[in-house]
Short mmCIF file of C-alpha atoms in Angstrom, two decimals:
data_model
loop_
_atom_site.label_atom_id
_atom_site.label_comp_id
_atom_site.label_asym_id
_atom_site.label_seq_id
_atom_site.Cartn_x
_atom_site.Cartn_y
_atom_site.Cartn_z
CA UNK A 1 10.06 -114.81 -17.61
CA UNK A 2 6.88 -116.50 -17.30
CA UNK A 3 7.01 -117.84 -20.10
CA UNK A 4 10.09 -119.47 -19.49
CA UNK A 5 8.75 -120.95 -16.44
CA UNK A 6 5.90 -122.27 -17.87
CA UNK A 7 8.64 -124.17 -20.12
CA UNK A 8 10.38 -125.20 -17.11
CA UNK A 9 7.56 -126.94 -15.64
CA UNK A 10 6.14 -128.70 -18.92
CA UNK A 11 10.06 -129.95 -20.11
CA UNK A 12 9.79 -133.11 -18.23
CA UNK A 13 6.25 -134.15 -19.04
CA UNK A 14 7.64 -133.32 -22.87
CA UNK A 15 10.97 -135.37 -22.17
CA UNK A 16 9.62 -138.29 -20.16
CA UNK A 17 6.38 -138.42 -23.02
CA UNK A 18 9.61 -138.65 -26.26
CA UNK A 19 11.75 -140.85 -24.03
CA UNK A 20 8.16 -143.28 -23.20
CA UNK A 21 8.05 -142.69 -27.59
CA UNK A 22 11.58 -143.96 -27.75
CA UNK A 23 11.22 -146.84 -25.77
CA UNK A 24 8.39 -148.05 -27.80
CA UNK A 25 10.18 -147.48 -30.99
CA UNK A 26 12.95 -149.72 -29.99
CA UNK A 27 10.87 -152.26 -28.61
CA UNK A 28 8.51 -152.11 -31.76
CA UNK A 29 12.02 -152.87 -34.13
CA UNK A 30 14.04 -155.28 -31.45
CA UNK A 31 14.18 -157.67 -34.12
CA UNK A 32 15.31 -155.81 -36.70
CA UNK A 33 18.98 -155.53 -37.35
CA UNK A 34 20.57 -152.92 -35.28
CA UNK A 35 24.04 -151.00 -35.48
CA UNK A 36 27.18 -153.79 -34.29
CA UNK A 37 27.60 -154.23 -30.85
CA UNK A 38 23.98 -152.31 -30.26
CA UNK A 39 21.80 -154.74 -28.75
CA UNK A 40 18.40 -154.43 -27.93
CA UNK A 41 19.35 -154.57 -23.82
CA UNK A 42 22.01 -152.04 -24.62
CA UNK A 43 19.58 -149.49 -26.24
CA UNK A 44 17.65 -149.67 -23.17
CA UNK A 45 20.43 -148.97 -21.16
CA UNK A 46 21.41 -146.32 -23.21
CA UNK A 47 17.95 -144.86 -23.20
CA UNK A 48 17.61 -145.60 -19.37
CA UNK A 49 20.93 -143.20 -18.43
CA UNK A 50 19.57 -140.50 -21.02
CA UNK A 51 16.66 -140.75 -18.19
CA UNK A 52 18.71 -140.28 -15.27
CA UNK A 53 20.86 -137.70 -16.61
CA UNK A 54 17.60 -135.37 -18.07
CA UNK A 55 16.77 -135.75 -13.87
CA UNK A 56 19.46 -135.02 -12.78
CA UNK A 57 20.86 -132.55 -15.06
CA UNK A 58 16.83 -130.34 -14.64
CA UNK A 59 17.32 -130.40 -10.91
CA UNK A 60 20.51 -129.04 -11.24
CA UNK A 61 19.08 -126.16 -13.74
CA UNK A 62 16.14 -125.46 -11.38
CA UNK A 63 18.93 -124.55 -8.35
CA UNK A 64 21.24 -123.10 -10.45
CA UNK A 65 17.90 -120.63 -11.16
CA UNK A 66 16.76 -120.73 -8.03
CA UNK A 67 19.92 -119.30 -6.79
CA UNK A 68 20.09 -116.43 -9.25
CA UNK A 69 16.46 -115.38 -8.27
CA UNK A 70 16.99 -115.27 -4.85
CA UNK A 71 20.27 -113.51 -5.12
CA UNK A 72 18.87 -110.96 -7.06
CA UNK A 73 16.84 -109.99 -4.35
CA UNK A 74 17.88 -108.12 -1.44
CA UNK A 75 15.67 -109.70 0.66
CA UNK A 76 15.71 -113.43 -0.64
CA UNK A 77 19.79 -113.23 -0.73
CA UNK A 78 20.11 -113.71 3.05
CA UNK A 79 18.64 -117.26 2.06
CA UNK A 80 21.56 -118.13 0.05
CA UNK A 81 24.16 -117.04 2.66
CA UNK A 82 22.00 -118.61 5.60
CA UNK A 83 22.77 -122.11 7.59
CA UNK A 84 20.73 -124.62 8.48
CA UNK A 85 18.82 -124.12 11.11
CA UNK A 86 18.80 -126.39 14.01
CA UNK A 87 15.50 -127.26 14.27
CA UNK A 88 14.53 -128.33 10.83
CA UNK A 89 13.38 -131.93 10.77
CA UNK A 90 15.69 -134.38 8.88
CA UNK A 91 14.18 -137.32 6.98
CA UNK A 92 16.03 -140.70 6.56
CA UNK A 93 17.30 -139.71 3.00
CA UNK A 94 18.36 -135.91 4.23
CA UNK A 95 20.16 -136.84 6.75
CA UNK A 96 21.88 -139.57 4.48
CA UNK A 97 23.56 -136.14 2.94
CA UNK A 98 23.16 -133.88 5.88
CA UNK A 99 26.85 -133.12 5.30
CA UNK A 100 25.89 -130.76 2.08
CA UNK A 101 23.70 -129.10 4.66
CA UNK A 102 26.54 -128.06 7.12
CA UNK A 103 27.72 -124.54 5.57
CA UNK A 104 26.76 -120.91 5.21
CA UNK A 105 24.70 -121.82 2.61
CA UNK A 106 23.01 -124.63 4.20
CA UNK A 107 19.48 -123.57 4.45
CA UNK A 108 19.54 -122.96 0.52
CA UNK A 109 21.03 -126.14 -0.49
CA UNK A 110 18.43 -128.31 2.34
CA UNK A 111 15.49 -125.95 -0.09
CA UNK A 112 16.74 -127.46 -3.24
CA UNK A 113 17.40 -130.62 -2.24
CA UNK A 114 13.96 -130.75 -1.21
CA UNK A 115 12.25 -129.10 -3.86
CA UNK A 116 14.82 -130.02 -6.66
CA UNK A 117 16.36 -133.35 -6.07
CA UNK A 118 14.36 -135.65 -4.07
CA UNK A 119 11.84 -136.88 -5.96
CA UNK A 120 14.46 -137.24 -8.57
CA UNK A 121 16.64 -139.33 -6.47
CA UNK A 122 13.70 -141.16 -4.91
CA UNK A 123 12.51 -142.00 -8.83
CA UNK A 124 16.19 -143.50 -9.29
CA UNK A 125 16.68 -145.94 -6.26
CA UNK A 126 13.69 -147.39 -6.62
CA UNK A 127 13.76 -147.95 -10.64
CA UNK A 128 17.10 -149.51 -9.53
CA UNK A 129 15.14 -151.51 -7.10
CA UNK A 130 12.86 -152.61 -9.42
CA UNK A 131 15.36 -153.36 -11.81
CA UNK A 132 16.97 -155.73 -9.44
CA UNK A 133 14.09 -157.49 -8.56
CA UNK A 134 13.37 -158.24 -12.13
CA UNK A 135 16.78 -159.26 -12.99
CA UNK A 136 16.43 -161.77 -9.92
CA UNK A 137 13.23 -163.02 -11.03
CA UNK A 138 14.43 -163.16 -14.77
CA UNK A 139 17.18 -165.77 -13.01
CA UNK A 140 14.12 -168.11 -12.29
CA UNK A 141 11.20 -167.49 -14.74
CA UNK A 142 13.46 -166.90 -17.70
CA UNK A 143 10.79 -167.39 -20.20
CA UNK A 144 8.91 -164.68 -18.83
CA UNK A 145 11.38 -162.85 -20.46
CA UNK A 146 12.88 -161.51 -23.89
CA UNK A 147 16.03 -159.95 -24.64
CA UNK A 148 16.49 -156.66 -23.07
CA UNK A 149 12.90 -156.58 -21.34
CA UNK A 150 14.33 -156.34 -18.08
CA UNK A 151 16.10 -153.09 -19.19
CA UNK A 152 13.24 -151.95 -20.52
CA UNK A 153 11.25 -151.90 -16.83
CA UNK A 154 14.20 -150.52 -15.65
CA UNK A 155 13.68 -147.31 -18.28
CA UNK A 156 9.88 -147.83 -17.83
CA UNK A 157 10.12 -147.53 -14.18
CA UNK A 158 12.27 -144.03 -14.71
CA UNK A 159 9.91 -142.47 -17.14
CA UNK A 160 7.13 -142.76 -14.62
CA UNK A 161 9.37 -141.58 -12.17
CA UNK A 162 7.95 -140.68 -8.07
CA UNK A 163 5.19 -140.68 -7.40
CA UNK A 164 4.00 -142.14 -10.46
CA UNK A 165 6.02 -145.59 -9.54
CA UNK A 166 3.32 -146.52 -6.85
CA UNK A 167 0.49 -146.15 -9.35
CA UNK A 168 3.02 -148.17 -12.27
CA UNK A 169 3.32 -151.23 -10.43
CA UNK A 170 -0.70 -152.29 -10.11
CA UNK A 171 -0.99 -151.02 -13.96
CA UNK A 172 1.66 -153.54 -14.47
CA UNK A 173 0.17 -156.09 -13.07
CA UNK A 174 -3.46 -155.42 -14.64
CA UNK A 175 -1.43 -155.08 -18.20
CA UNK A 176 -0.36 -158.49 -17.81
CA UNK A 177 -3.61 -159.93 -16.85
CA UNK A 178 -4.99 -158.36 -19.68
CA UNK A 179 -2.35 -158.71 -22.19
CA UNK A 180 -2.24 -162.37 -21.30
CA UNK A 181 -6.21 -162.79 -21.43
CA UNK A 182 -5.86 -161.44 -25.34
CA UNK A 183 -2.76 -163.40 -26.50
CA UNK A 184 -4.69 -166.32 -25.20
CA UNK A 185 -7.93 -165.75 -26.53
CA UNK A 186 -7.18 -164.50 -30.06
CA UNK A 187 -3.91 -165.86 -30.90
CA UNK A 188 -3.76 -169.22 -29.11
CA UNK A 189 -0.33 -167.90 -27.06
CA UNK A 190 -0.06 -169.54 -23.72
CA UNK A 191 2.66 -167.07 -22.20
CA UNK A 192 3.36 -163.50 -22.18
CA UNK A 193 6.50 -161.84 -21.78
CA UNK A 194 6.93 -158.81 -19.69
CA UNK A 195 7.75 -156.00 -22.32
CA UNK A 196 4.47 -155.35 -23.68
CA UNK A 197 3.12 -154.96 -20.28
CA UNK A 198 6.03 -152.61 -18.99
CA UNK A 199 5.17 -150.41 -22.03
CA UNK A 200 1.24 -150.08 -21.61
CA UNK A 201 1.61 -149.83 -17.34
CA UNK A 202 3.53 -146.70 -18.46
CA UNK A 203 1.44 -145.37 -20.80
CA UNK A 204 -1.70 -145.47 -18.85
CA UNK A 205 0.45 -144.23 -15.22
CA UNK A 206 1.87 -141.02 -17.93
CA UNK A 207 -1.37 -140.12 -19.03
CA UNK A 208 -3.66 -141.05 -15.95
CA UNK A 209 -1.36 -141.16 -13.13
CA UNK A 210 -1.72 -138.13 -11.60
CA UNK A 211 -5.67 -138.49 -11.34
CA UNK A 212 -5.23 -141.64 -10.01
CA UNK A 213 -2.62 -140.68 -7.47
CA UNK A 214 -5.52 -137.79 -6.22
CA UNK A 215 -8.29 -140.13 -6.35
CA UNK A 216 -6.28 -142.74 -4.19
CA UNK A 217 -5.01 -139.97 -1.91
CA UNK A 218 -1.91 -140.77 -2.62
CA UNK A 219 -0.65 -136.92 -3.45
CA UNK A 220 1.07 -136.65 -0.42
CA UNK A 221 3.43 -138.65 -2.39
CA UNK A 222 4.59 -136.18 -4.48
CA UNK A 223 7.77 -133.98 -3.04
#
């Protein structure tokens, strides 16, 4: 059983790692023929939803489990026929879906959505966010961008996922700067588009992310 757990915890640093390997893979052979009808914007999308449904599809394994264990307890099984109690704080985006909450098995489904589903959820809405922002700037600084680039943030932003997203944004920035100061300097290029960028912000947020999100005291971040 341990083991198994220990599997648990490391499948999304293993899934988010292959999808970060996939999205450089695609990017790497954009202009090499594809399949018909497979363009490079659609194999981020495609890659993108894989993203969202690995989230959401592991939260919904970790309550599934976490309602076994409990209920194979006879003390821990009174959590998963308990309500809500009244005096447990509500946050903006609980009491969005304080309706799940308001049943005899309340108190359990408030624990997972907490422990299981938030920072999932949070890691969606604001990829989304950042993927509209991108597709409004793409509407006025088109040359900023190549085909399918502004799908790749979007997949980008849902690898890092929450926290991670806070410490991805700066690293994008800086990954420009530098990225530009290169093409510039050794190959004479005057403007840089935004995909090489989105791709190194998330490599360096994967592998040093977490150690920057401590040494910014930022963990309070993570749910």
């Amino acid at each position: 059983m341990r083991t198994f757990g220990q599997f648990l915890l490391a499948l999304p640093m293993v899934a988010m790692a292959a999808a970060f390997i996939a999205a450089v893979v695609v990017y790497a052979v954009r202009n090499q023929q594809g399949p018909a009808g497979w363009s490079i914007a659609k194999k981020f999308r495609v890659l993108a939803g894989g993203v969202i449904a690995f989230r959401l599809l592991y939260a919904l394994v970790l309550t599934v489990l976490q309602y076994y264990i409990w209920s194979d307890n006879s003390f821990t099984r009174l959590l998963t026929r308990a309500p809500l109690p009244e005096h447990i704080p509500f946050t903006p985006l609980t009491t969005a879906f304080s309706f799940l909450f308001d049943n005899r098995i309340g108190y359990f489904l408030f624990f997972s959505w907490g422990r299981f589903w938030l920072g999932h959820v949070i890691a969606i809405v604001v990829a989304l966010a950042f993927l509209w922002f991108f597709r409004r700037l793409q509407k006025h600084k088109d040359r900023f961008f190549e085909e399918g680039e502004v799908e790749l943030g979007f997949a980008a932003a849902l690898i890092v996922g929450w926290p991670n997203f806070v410490i991805f944004v700066p690293l994008l920035f800086v990954s420009i700067v530098v990225i530009s100061l290169v093409r510039r300097l050794y190959y004479k290029r005057f403007y840089t588009t935004f995909g090489a960028p989105f791709l190194l912000a998330a490599f360096l947020t994967l592998a040093f992310g977490n150690s920057l999100l401590e040494a910014l005291d930022l963990g309070v971040l993570r749910i």
